[in-house]
Every structure is written in C-alpha cells, then in structure tokens.
C-alpha cells in the first residue's frame, strides 16, 4: 500500500516508525479488502482498458454507482488507481499486477478473511481439524477448495518464476526433473522451456490430473512432461537428476518433512540436486519477509494444523538425508519465500 507518511502524521508511528501503529494496521486491512474486491468484481480490469468515471465503471461491472465512487476513491488513496478530475485509470504497477495475480484473488481472500474467521476457535481449542497432525489429508477433504488453492499457487508462481529460473541450478540439462506436489506443473513447464532437452514428471494427488495435464498440453509440453498420480510418502519415487519440493513442507509435520526429504534424496542420482522453496519466519529475509513467514505459520496452524519452519531445522533435514553444499537464498520477488539448494554427493 504505497502511502508516504508526511511529517504531521509520523507521530502515529513514533520515532523511526519503531512502535506499533494500530490505526495504520487497520487501514491496511481495509485497503486489502478493497483491493481484492476491486480485482474480483472487474473494477481494475475495466480501468486497465480505458479511463472511466465511477458511473461508467459501475455500468460495466454491475455495481452500485455511489458505492463504486467510494471504492475508487479508496483505491486512489492506496495507489492502485489514479484519479484525474472525475475519471479514473489504473496505475502502471496495477496494470502489471493484473495478469499475474487476478487468478489467485479468491485464494488470497480465503486465507485472510474466510479461514481466519475460525482462528480464535482454533487457538482456544474449540475447533478441531478432521485429521491428526501426522495424518495425510484426504483428497476428498482437500477437493472442496482445491481449485481455489491451486489458482493461488498460480498467482504466486507468476510473481517469482523469473527469479526462480535464474537461481535454480540444473545439474543435467538433458536429464529428468521430479516435481513433487507440483500442482499445475508451472515450474516444470518453465524449466523445460528454458532447457529444451530436460524432461519432467509432475507428481501430485489424482484430483490434480485433469488440471495439470491441461496446463501441460496448453504449453505444448506433452512430449516432455508427464503427470504421475500418487502418494510421495508410500510410492516409489523412481530415479531423477533433479527434484523440486515447492510449497510443500508448510503443509506437513516436521516428522513428515524429514521423511519426505530423505525419500527425495534417495531418489536423486549421484550429483543430482534438490531444490526446496517455501515460506520461512526468518530474520535473514528482512522484516517484511519474516513477517510473511510468521503470518503464514499462524495461517497454516489455523487451516491444516501445520506451520512454517526455522531455517536451521530445514537445513538439518537436508544434511541428515546425506545432501551436501546446502545453501539458502532469499527470493526477493516473493517476500517471505526462500530457496534451499542441496546436492547429492557423487559424480
């Protein structure tokens, strides 16, 4: 929310913005709700096409004209649109964001508003989850909102995929990539596009087959990327020169993650690499990044009984699995995210 605080209002935050600013936090919550609503109702998409009045926006979106005017004024305040007289248009930054994150808006609304409506009950122990912390969640339970979740992952992938491609080493450009919990397979698609001889397998629950295979086909990768349905705790993972564990560990217990990392390491060929992407409540990610990681931990506790993990704990899983050259790198394009890179000895 790009608001510059003038001198007259800095007393609200104390010297050097060093104390909690309750009213600013309330403003941020209101702002996020207004922004996601503007994405979901098509307000921002309409203003990306042309400069419009509030009444014209209301006509295009079917919203109340008076309420639309108030919404647009809020969006102008937080920097998502720019007002000139009685007409509005999206800012350049918003125009760039629209294709990246529009698909994920229902997911972002769900984790912030819908899911957290249950948070007090979870903290008080009045609401319980339909599974134990070390039990796999059944596809039937997940399937209720699985598409919303995966669309959120698409939006997050759109934000960081270019940086990921630059940071992820591919030990054998003509080898095989195993994408565990790979969703639509977007990272596999991007890596195979960059490395024309690379082949990949997206390993996911059966309910993802139709969506993943459609994405693979739409990107012209059916001859190089296959989908495999299964359980990566019990099924044979085969042999691969490279494995991705992206956005998986925060939905699993520590014991499950230790086992999963060990099984993945065992599937690597000598010299192969494991790349792990997740959110971390780590000071190394800076104050904003650490805040995202901490909020994600609370969110995962609330929704699936799990958490984000300290860097040292994840590093121990990797080294205990026999991997070497373990390295952590912050992902700057997605605050709170970081990459662990590790290699299997040999060759």
mmCIF file of C-alpha atoms in Angstrom:
data_model
loop_
_atom_site.group_PDB
_atom_site.id
_atom_site.type_symbol
_atom_site.label_atom_id
_atom_site.label_comp_id
_atom_site.label_asym_id
_atom_site.label_seq_id
_atom_site.Cartn_x
_atom_site.Cartn_y
_atom_site.Cartn_z
ATOM 1 C CA UNK A 1 0.000 0.000 0.000
ATOM 2 C CA UNK A 2 2.184 2.873 -1.267
ATOM 3 C CA UNK A 3 1.363 5.633 1.203
ATOM 4 C CA UNK A 4 4.047 8.175 2.107
ATOM 5 C CA UNK A 5 3.651 9.345 5.705
ATOM 6 C CA UNK A 6 4.035 13.135 5.991
ATOM 7 C CA UNK A 7 5.671 14.756 8.981
ATOM 8 C CA UNK A 8 2.385 15.743 10.611
ATOM 9 C CA UNK A 9 1.275 12.089 10.828
ATOM 10 C CA UNK A 10 4.570 10.483 11.812
ATOM 11 C CA UNK A 11 3.706 10.881 15.480
ATOM 12 C CA UNK A 12 1.304 7.970 14.965
ATOM 13 C CA UNK A 13 4.250 5.622 14.453
ATOM 14 C CA UNK A 14 6.799 7.102 16.834
ATOM 15 C CA UNK A 15 10.440 7.889 16.016
ATOM 16 C CA UNK A 16 11.787 5.931 13.043
ATOM 17 C CA UNK A 17 8.480 4.070 12.674
ATOM 18 C CA UNK A 18 9.559 1.976 15.659
ATOM 19 C CA UNK A 19 6.292 1.394 17.532
ATOM 20 C CA UNK A 20 3.078 -0.417 16.575
ATOM 21 C CA UNK A 21 0.736 1.752 14.537
ATOM 22 C CA UNK A 22 -2.669 0.256 15.250
ATOM 23 C CA UNK A 23 -4.611 2.657 13.045
ATOM 24 C CA UNK A 24 -2.264 2.031 10.097
ATOM 25 C CA UNK A 25 -2.749 -1.712 10.528
ATOM 26 C CA UNK A 26 -6.497 -1.188 10.473
ATOM 27 C CA UNK A 27 -6.080 0.913 7.327
ATOM 28 C CA UNK A 28 -4.046 -1.881 5.712
ATOM 29 C CA UNK A 29 -6.770 -4.426 6.490
ATOM 30 C CA UNK A 30 -9.433 -2.184 4.978
ATOM 31 C CA UNK A 31 -7.196 -1.477 1.998
ATOM 32 C CA UNK A 32 -6.533 -5.144 1.267
ATOM 33 C CA UNK A 33 -10.250 -5.895 1.358
ATOM 34 C CA UNK A 34 -10.987 -3.033 -1.042
ATOM 35 C CA UNK A 35 -8.180 -4.097 -3.390
ATOM 36 C CA UNK A 36 -9.203 -7.764 -3.591
ATOM 37 C CA UNK A 37 -12.815 -6.713 -4.124
ATOM 38 C CA UNK A 38 -11.749 -4.436 -6.984
ATOM 39 C CA UNK A 39 -9.853 -7.322 -8.592
ATOM 40 C CA UNK A 40 -12.688 -9.805 -8.166
ATOM 41 C CA UNK A 41 -15.521 -7.550 -9.369
ATOM 42 C CA UNK A 42 -13.670 -6.459 -12.502
ATOM 43 C CA UNK A 43 -13.247 -2.823 -11.437
ATOM 44 C CA UNK A 44 -9.497 -2.836 -12.039
ATOM 45 C CA UNK A 45 -9.822 -4.792 -15.280
ATOM 46 C CA UNK A 46 -12.280 -2.185 -16.589
ATOM 47 C CA UNK A 47 -9.905 0.647 -15.719
ATOM 48 C CA UNK A 48 -7.000 -1.172 -17.372
ATOM 49 C CA UNK A 49 -8.817 -0.845 -20.702
ATOM 50 C CA UNK A 50 -9.640 2.865 -20.561
ATOM 51 C CA UNK A 51 -10.078 5.910 -18.336
ATOM 52 C CA UNK A 52 -13.605 5.921 -16.880
ATOM 53 C CA UNK A 53 -15.873 7.768 -14.484
ATOM 54 C CA UNK A 54 -17.251 5.988 -11.435
ATOM 55 C CA UNK A 55 -20.650 5.774 -13.115
ATOM 56 C CA UNK A 56 -19.117 4.168 -16.208
ATOM 57 C CA UNK A 57 -17.216 1.642 -14.068
ATOM 58 C CA UNK A 58 -20.443 0.797 -12.243
ATOM 59 C CA UNK A 59 -22.192 0.290 -15.575
ATOM 60 C CA UNK A 60 -19.504 -2.108 -16.800
ATOM 61 C CA UNK A 61 -19.366 -4.136 -13.570
ATOM 62 C CA UNK A 62 -22.991 -4.054 -12.414
ATOM 63 C CA UNK A 63 -22.097 -2.365 -9.122
ATOM 64 C CA UNK A 64 -23.852 0.430 -7.256
ATOM 65 C CA UNK A 65 -22.637 3.772 -8.748
ATOM 66 C CA UNK A 66 -22.382 5.604 -5.427
ATOM 67 C CA UNK A 67 -20.567 2.745 -3.709
ATOM 68 C CA UNK A 68 -18.289 2.382 -6.728
ATOM 69 C CA UNK A 69 -17.278 6.031 -6.388
ATOM 70 C CA UNK A 70 -16.321 5.436 -2.746
ATOM 71 C CA UNK A 71 -14.374 2.289 -3.707
ATOM 72 C CA UNK A 72 -12.471 4.136 -6.432
ATOM 73 C CA UNK A 73 -11.582 6.928 -4.019
ATOM 74 C CA UNK A 74 -10.140 4.308 -1.636
ATOM 75 C CA UNK A 75 -8.154 2.724 -4.469
ATOM 76 C CA UNK A 76 -6.789 6.143 -5.397
ATOM 77 C CA UNK A 77 -5.682 6.660 -1.781
ATOM 78 C CA UNK A 78 -3.737 3.389 -1.693
ATOM 79 C CA UNK A 79 -2.163 3.839 -5.129
ATOM 80 C CA UNK A 80 -3.950 1.234 -7.243
ATOM 81 C CA UNK A 81 -5.776 3.752 -9.434
ATOM 82 C CA UNK A 82 -5.117 7.373 -10.318
ATOM 83 C CA UNK A 83 -7.878 9.992 -10.356
ATOM 84 C CA UNK A 84 -7.913 12.895 -12.789
ATOM 85 C CA UNK A 85 -10.960 15.024 -12.169
ATOM 86 C CA UNK A 86 -13.919 12.642 -12.143
ATOM 87 C CA UNK A 87 -12.150 9.951 -14.186
ATOM 88 C CA UNK A 88 -10.019 7.029 -13.038
ATOM 89 C CA UNK A 89 -7.400 4.740 -14.560
ATOM 90 C CA UNK A 90 -5.166 2.006 -13.128
ATOM 91 C CA UNK A 91 -1.565 2.867 -12.303
ATOM 92 C CA UNK A 92 1.278 1.246 -14.244
ATOM 93 C CA UNK A 93 2.069 -1.043 -11.300
ATOM 94 C CA UNK A 94 -1.536 -2.237 -11.106
ATOM 95 C CA UNK A 95 -1.534 -2.893 -14.842
ATOM 96 C CA UNK A 96 1.468 -5.201 -14.358
ATOM 97 C CA UNK A 97 -0.162 -6.964 -11.391
ATOM 98 C CA UNK A 98 -3.475 -7.731 -13.100
ATOM 99 C CA UNK A 99 -2.366 -10.669 -15.286
ATOM 100 C CA UNK A 100 -0.091 -12.007 -12.552
ATOM 101 C CA UNK A 101 -2.420 -12.278 -9.574
ATOM 102 C CA UNK A 102 -6.042 -11.934 -10.738
ATOM 103 C CA UNK A 103 -6.456 -15.720 -10.884
ATOM 104 C CA UNK A 104 -5.366 -16.003 -7.243
ATOM 105 C CA UNK A 105 -7.684 -13.411 -5.691
ATOM 106 C CA UNK A 106 -10.207 -15.989 -4.334
ATOM 107 C CA UNK A 107 -7.292 -17.766 -2.617
ATOM 108 C CA UNK A 108 -5.895 -14.584 -1.067
ATOM 109 C CA UNK A 109 -9.361 -13.641 0.191
ATOM 110 C CA UNK A 110 -9.869 -17.137 1.562
ATOM 111 C CA UNK A 111 -6.680 -17.305 3.623
ATOM 112 C CA UNK A 112 -7.048 -13.778 5.031
ATOM 113 C CA UNK A 113 -10.803 -13.465 5.554
ATOM 114 C CA UNK A 114 -12.625 -16.812 5.362
ATOM 115 C CA UNK A 115 -10.064 -19.037 7.068
ATOM 116 C CA UNK A 116 -9.103 -16.579 9.783
ATOM 117 C CA UNK A 117 -12.723 -16.251 10.847
ATOM 118 C CA UNK A 118 -12.035 -19.580 12.601
ATOM 119 C CA UNK A 119 -8.714 -18.558 14.158
ATOM 120 C CA UNK A 120 -9.957 -17.714 17.642
ATOM 121 C CA UNK A 121 -11.771 -21.038 17.854
ATOM 122 C CA UNK A 122 -8.614 -22.878 16.788
ATOM 123 C CA UNK A 123 -6.483 -21.002 19.332
ATOM 124 C CA UNK A 124 -8.974 -21.736 22.116
ATOM 125 C CA UNK A 125 -9.162 -25.395 21.122
ATOM 126 C CA UNK A 126 -12.876 -25.119 20.416
ATOM 127 C CA UNK A 127 -12.472 -26.047 16.736
ATOM 128 C CA UNK A 128 -10.551 -29.124 15.645
ATOM 129 C CA UNK A 129 -9.393 -30.355 12.256
ATOM 130 C CA UNK A 130 -10.743 -33.565 10.679
ATOM 131 C CA UNK A 131 -7.292 -35.220 10.761
ATOM 132 C CA UNK A 132 -4.310 -35.610 13.064
ATOM 133 C CA UNK A 133 -1.079 -33.623 12.591
ATOM 134 C CA UNK A 134 0.797 -36.590 11.094
ATOM 135 C CA UNK A 135 -2.084 -37.959 9.043
ATOM 136 C CA UNK A 136 -2.265 -37.188 5.325
ATOM 137 C CA UNK A 137 -5.251 -35.056 4.463
ATOM 138 C CA UNK A 138 -7.609 -36.995 2.257
ATOM 139 C CA UNK A 139 -8.156 -35.769 -1.303
ATOM 140 C CA UNK A 140 -11.899 -35.739 -0.598
ATOM 141 C CA UNK A 141 -11.400 -33.164 2.177
ATOM 142 C CA UNK A 142 -8.979 -31.130 0.081
ATOM 143 C CA UNK A 143 -11.074 -31.249 -3.076
ATOM 144 C CA UNK A 144 -13.708 -28.891 -1.657
ATOM 145 C CA UNK A 145 -11.450 -25.897 -2.286
ATOM 146 C CA UNK A 146 -8.563 -27.475 -4.188
ATOM 147 C CA UNK A 147 -9.074 -25.381 -7.320
ATOM 148 C CA UNK A 148 -9.029 -22.156 -5.282
ATOM 149 C CA UNK A 149 -5.776 -23.229 -3.630
ATOM 150 C CA UNK A 150 -4.106 -24.181 -6.906
ATOM 151 C CA UNK A 151 -5.157 -20.920 -8.567
ATOM 152 C CA UNK A 152 -3.499 -19.123 -5.656
ATOM 153 C CA UNK A 153 -0.335 -21.093 -6.354
ATOM 154 C CA UNK A 154 -0.534 -19.967 -9.998
ATOM 155 C CA UNK A 155 -0.588 -16.326 -8.876
ATOM 156 C CA UNK A 156 2.391 -16.857 -6.559
ATOM 157 C CA UNK A 157 4.276 -18.677 -9.331
ATOM 158 C CA UNK A 158 3.642 -15.765 -11.685
ATOM 159 C CA UNK A 159 5.277 -13.449 -9.148
ATOM 160 C CA UNK A 160 8.504 -15.381 -8.667
ATOM 161 C CA UNK A 161 9.039 -17.728 -11.621
ATOM 162 C CA UNK A 162 11.539 -15.478 -13.436
ATOM 163 C CA UNK A 163 13.722 -15.180 -10.347
ATOM 164 C CA UNK A 164 13.421 -18.911 -9.644
ATOM 165 C CA UNK A 165 14.640 -19.720 -13.157
ATOM 166 C CA UNK A 166 17.720 -17.582 -12.589
ATOM 167 C CA UNK A 167 18.514 -19.108 -9.196
ATOM 168 C CA UNK A 168 17.788 -22.816 -9.687
ATOM 169 C CA UNK A 169 20.788 -24.842 -10.898
ATOM 170 C CA UNK A 170 20.045 -27.670 -13.329
ATOM 171 C CA UNK A 171 22.829 -30.259 -12.926
ATOM 172 C CA UNK A 172 21.905 -32.151 -16.103
ATOM 173 C CA UNK A 173 20.071 -30.027 -18.719
ATOM 174 C CA UNK A 174 19.222 -33.199 -20.647
ATOM 175 C CA UNK A 175 18.199 -35.128 -17.535
ATOM 176 C CA UNK A 176 14.977 -35.639 -15.589
ATOM 177 C CA UNK A 177 13.127 -33.359 -13.162
ATOM 178 C CA UNK A 178 10.799 -34.721 -10.456
ATOM 179 C CA UNK A 179 8.318 -32.037 -9.356
ATOM 180 C CA UNK A 180 6.807 -33.261 -6.071
ATOM 181 C CA UNK A 181 3.483 -31.636 -5.222
ATOM 182 C CA UNK A 182 3.879 -29.637 -8.428
ATOM 183 C CA UNK A 183 0.236 -28.600 -8.871
ATOM 184 C CA UNK A 184 -0.357 -27.436 -12.435
ATOM 185 C CA UNK A 185 3.307 -28.101 -13.240
ATOM 186 C CA UNK A 186 4.097 -24.452 -13.956
ATOM 187 C CA UNK A 187 7.663 -24.577 -12.622
ATOM 188 C CA UNK A 188 8.320 -27.757 -14.611
ATOM 189 C CA UNK A 189 6.924 -26.095 -17.729
ATOM 190 C CA UNK A 190 9.121 -23.026 -17.223
ATOM 191 C CA UNK A 191 12.268 -25.087 -16.622
ATOM 192 C CA UNK A 192 11.602 -27.349 -19.614
ATOM 193 C CA UNK A 193 11.051 -24.292 -21.779
ATOM 194 C CA UNK A 194 14.436 -22.920 -20.690
ATOM 195 C CA UNK A 195 16.230 -26.284 -21.079
ATOM 196 C CA UNK A 196 14.987 -27.886 -24.341
ATOM 197 C CA UNK A 197 16.385 -31.362 -23.538
ATOM 198 C CA UNK A 198 15.023 -31.554 -19.982
ATOM 199 C CA UNK A 199 12.137 -33.928 -19.207
ATOM 200 C CA UNK A 200 9.898 -33.758 -16.137
ATOM 201 C CA UNK A 201 7.337 -35.628 -14.057
ATOM 202 C CA UNK A 202 4.727 -33.759 -12.023
ATOM 203 C CA UNK A 203 3.890 -35.937 -9.003
ATOM 204 C CA UNK A 204 0.548 -34.983 -7.426
ATOM 205 C CA UNK A 205 -2.700 -36.316 -5.982
ATOM 206 C CA UNK A 206 -5.075 -37.892 -8.551
ATOM 207 C CA UNK A 207 -7.513 -34.963 -8.341
ATOM 208 C CA UNK A 208 -4.914 -32.726 -9.997
ATOM 209 C CA UNK A 209 -4.502 -34.846 -13.119
ATOM 210 C CA UNK A 210 -7.039 -33.073 -15.344
ATOM 211 C CA UNK A 211 -5.872 -29.555 -14.439
ATOM 212 C CA UNK A 212 -2.161 -30.355 -14.692
ATOM 213 C CA UNK A 213 -2.432 -32.265 -17.961
ATOM 214 C CA UNK A 214 -4.444 -29.421 -19.473
ATOM 215 C CA UNK A 215 -1.779 -26.874 -18.449
ATOM 216 C CA UNK A 216 0.961 -29.120 -19.820
ATOM 217 C CA UNK A 217 -0.906 -29.532 -23.127
ATOM 218 C CA UNK A 218 -1.682 -25.812 -23.440
ATOM 219 C CA UNK A 219 2.049 -25.134 -23.152
ATOM 220 C CA UNK A 220 2.963 -27.732 -25.774
ATOM 221 C CA UNK A 221 4.866 -29.952 -23.337
ATOM 222 C CA UNK A 222 3.003 -33.282 -23.511
ATOM 223 C CA UNK A 223 6.005 -34.982 -25.132
ATOM 224 C CA UNK A 224 8.364 -33.895 -22.326
ATOM 225 C CA UNK A 225 6.295 -33.588 -19.135
ATOM 226 C CA UNK A 226 4.153 -36.389 -17.748
ATOM 227 C CA UNK A 227 1.794 -36.458 -14.778
ATOM 228 C CA UNK A 228 2.010 -39.157 -12.141
ATOM 229 C CA UNK A 229 -0.696 -39.559 -9.508
ATOM 230 C CA UNK A 230 0.334 -40.984 -6.176
ATOM 231 C CA UNK A 231 1.445 -40.569 -2.582
ATOM 232 C CA UNK A 232 5.022 -39.390 -2.194
ATOM 233 C CA UNK A 233 5.233 -40.967 1.277
ATOM 234 C CA UNK A 234 4.454 -44.500 0.107
ATOM 235 C CA UNK A 235 5.001 -44.746 -3.659
ATOM 236 C CA UNK A 236 8.337 -45.386 -5.339
ATOM 237 C CA UNK A 237 9.735 -42.026 -6.472
ATOM 238 C CA UNK A 238 11.992 -43.610 -9.066
ATOM 239 C CA UNK A 239 15.303 -42.061 -10.099
ATOM 240 C CA UNK A 240 15.866 -38.452 -11.099
ATOM 241 C CA UNK A 241 18.670 -35.966 -11.690
ATOM 242 C CA UNK A 242 16.786 -33.119 -10.004
ATOM 243 C CA UNK A 243 13.833 -32.735 -7.629
ATOM 244 C CA UNK A 244 11.642 -29.802 -6.638
ATOM 245 C CA UNK A 245 9.840 -29.550 -3.285
ATOM 246 C CA UNK A 246 7.988 -26.269 -3.760
ATOM 247 C CA UNK A 247 5.398 -25.046 -1.250
ATOM 248 C CA UNK A 248 5.056 -28.478 0.326
ATOM 249 C CA UNK A 249 6.711 -28.505 3.746
ATOM 250 C CA UNK A 250 4.437 -25.909 5.389
ATOM 251 C CA UNK A 251 1.516 -28.325 4.982
ATOM 252 C CA UNK A 252 3.334 -31.249 6.626
ATOM 253 C CA UNK A 253 4.562 -32.039 10.131
ATOM 254 C CA UNK A 254 8.256 -31.973 10.998
ATOM 255 C CA UNK A 255 8.350 -35.783 11.065
ATOM 256 C CA UNK A 256 6.676 -36.000 7.663
ATOM 257 C CA UNK A 257 9.058 -33.437 6.190
ATOM 258 C CA UNK A 258 12.128 -35.239 7.486
ATOM 259 C CA UNK A 259 10.844 -38.446 5.896
ATOM 260 C CA UNK A 260 9.918 -36.711 2.644
ATOM 261 C CA UNK A 261 13.312 -35.040 2.281
ATOM 262 C CA UNK A 262 15.044 -38.377 2.942
ATOM 263 C CA UNK A 263 12.881 -40.168 0.350
ATOM 264 C CA UNK A 264 13.511 -37.422 -2.194
ATOM 265 C CA UNK A 265 17.263 -37.500 -1.569
ATOM 266 C CA UNK A 266 17.247 -41.278 -2.057
ATOM 267 C CA UNK A 267 15.605 -40.792 -5.470
ATOM 268 C CA UNK A 268 18.368 -38.450 -6.662
ATOM 269 C CA UNK A 269 21.105 -39.791 -8.882
ATOM 270 C CA UNK A 270 24.705 -39.076 -7.777
ATOM 271 C CA UNK A 271 25.381 -35.380 -8.346
ATOM 272 C CA UNK A 272 21.667 -34.622 -8.523
ATOM 273 C CA UNK A 273 20.108 -31.614 -6.831
ATOM 274 C CA UNK A 274 17.148 -30.980 -4.556
ATOM 275 C CA UNK A 275 15.596 -27.511 -4.580
ATOM 276 C CA UNK A 276 13.166 -26.622 -1.803
ATOM 277 C CA UNK A 277 11.015 -23.478 -1.928
ATOM 278 C CA UNK A 278 8.845 -22.359 0.958
ATOM 279 C CA UNK A 279 7.993 -19.543 3.336
ATOM 280 C CA UNK A 280 10.177 -19.052 6.406
ATOM 281 C CA UNK A 281 9.823 -16.912 9.571
ATOM 282 C CA UNK A 282 13.481 -15.963 9.229
ATOM 283 C CA UNK A 283 15.263 -12.683 10.079
ATOM 284 C CA UNK A 284 17.504 -13.382 7.064
ATOM 285 C CA UNK A 285 14.517 -12.480 4.866
ATOM 286 C CA UNK A 286 14.262 -8.978 6.334
ATOM 287 C CA UNK A 287 11.439 -7.566 8.479
ATOM 288 C CA UNK A 288 8.787 -7.808 5.745
ATOM 289 C CA UNK A 289 9.844 -11.303 4.699
ATOM 290 C CA UNK A 290 9.991 -12.536 8.290
ATOM 291 C CA UNK A 291 6.517 -11.086 8.885
ATOM 292 C CA UNK A 292 5.126 -13.012 5.912
ATOM 293 C CA UNK A 293 6.723 -16.213 7.188
ATOM 294 C CA UNK A 294 5.355 -15.689 10.695
ATOM 295 C CA UNK A 295 1.846 -14.884 9.449
ATOM 296 C CA UNK A 296 1.995 -17.949 7.213
ATOM 297 C CA UNK A 297 2.882 -20.102 10.227
ATOM 298 C CA UNK A 298 -0.221 -18.898 12.058
ATOM 299 C CA UNK A 299 -2.320 -19.369 8.923
ATOM 300 C CA UNK A 300 -1.122 -22.955 8.415
ATOM 301 C CA UNK A 301 -1.725 -23.767 12.089
ATOM 302 C CA UNK A 302 -5.261 -22.489 11.652
ATOM 303 C CA UNK A 303 -6.114 -24.236 8.382
ATOM 304 C CA UNK A 304 -4.192 -27.536 8.427
ATOM 305 C CA UNK A 305 -2.540 -27.745 11.847
ATOM 306 C CA UNK A 306 0.967 -27.177 10.488
ATOM 307 C CA UNK A 307 3.449 -24.296 10.250
ATOM 308 C CA UNK A 308 6.418 -22.702 8.534
ATOM 309 C CA UNK A 309 9.807 -23.917 9.763
ATOM 310 C CA UNK A 310 13.052 -22.314 11.010
ATOM 311 C CA UNK A 311 15.943 -22.390 8.566
ATOM 312 C CA UNK A 312 18.165 -24.478 10.856
ATOM 313 C CA UNK A 313 15.535 -27.207 11.124
ATOM 314 C CA UNK A 314 15.130 -27.468 7.355
ATOM 315 C CA UNK A 315 18.902 -27.446 6.918
ATOM 316 C CA UNK A 316 19.133 -30.385 9.343
ATOM 317 C CA UNK A 317 16.616 -32.399 7.294
ATOM 318 C CA UNK A 318 18.726 -31.879 4.189
ATOM 319 C CA UNK A 319 22.097 -32.700 5.742
ATOM 320 C CA UNK A 320 20.713 -35.685 7.671
ATOM 321 C CA UNK A 321 19.466 -37.027 4.325
ATOM 322 C CA UNK A 322 23.087 -37.070 3.142
ATOM 323 C CA UNK A 323 22.910 -33.979 0.946
ATOM 324 C CA UNK A 324 25.835 -31.570 0.717
ATOM 325 C CA UNK A 325 26.539 -27.979 -0.349
ATOM 326 C CA UNK A 326 23.317 -26.894 1.349
ATOM 327 C CA UNK A 327 22.677 -23.232 0.605
ATOM 328 C CA UNK A 328 19.808 -20.872 1.432
ATOM 329 C CA UNK A 329 18.808 -17.948 -0.794
ATOM 330 C CA UNK A 330 16.040 -15.387 -0.187
ATOM 331 C CA UNK A 331 13.530 -14.937 -3.010
ATOM 332 C CA UNK A 332 13.135 -11.173 -3.346
ATOM 333 C CA UNK A 333 10.192 -11.261 -5.763
ATOM 334 C CA UNK A 334 8.004 -13.033 -3.183
ATOM 335 C CA UNK A 335 8.511 -11.708 0.385
ATOM 336 C CA UNK A 336 8.819 -14.451 2.990
ATOM 337 C CA UNK A 337 9.952 -17.022 0.429
ATOM 338 C CA UNK A 338 13.342 -18.655 0.244
ATOM 339 C CA UNK A 339 15.154 -21.421 -1.633
ATOM 340 C CA UNK A 340 17.250 -24.224 -0.224
ATOM 341 C CA UNK A 341 19.679 -25.707 -2.746
ATOM 342 C CA UNK A 342 21.368 -29.028 -1.975
ATOM 343 C CA UNK A 343 23.280 -31.700 -3.898
ATOM 344 C CA UNK A 344 23.700 -35.453 -3.588
ATOM 345 C CA UNK A 345 27.391 -36.436 -3.422
ATOM 346 C CA UNK A 346 28.965 -38.211 -6.356
ATOM 347 C CA UNK A 347 29.919 -37.694 -9.962
#
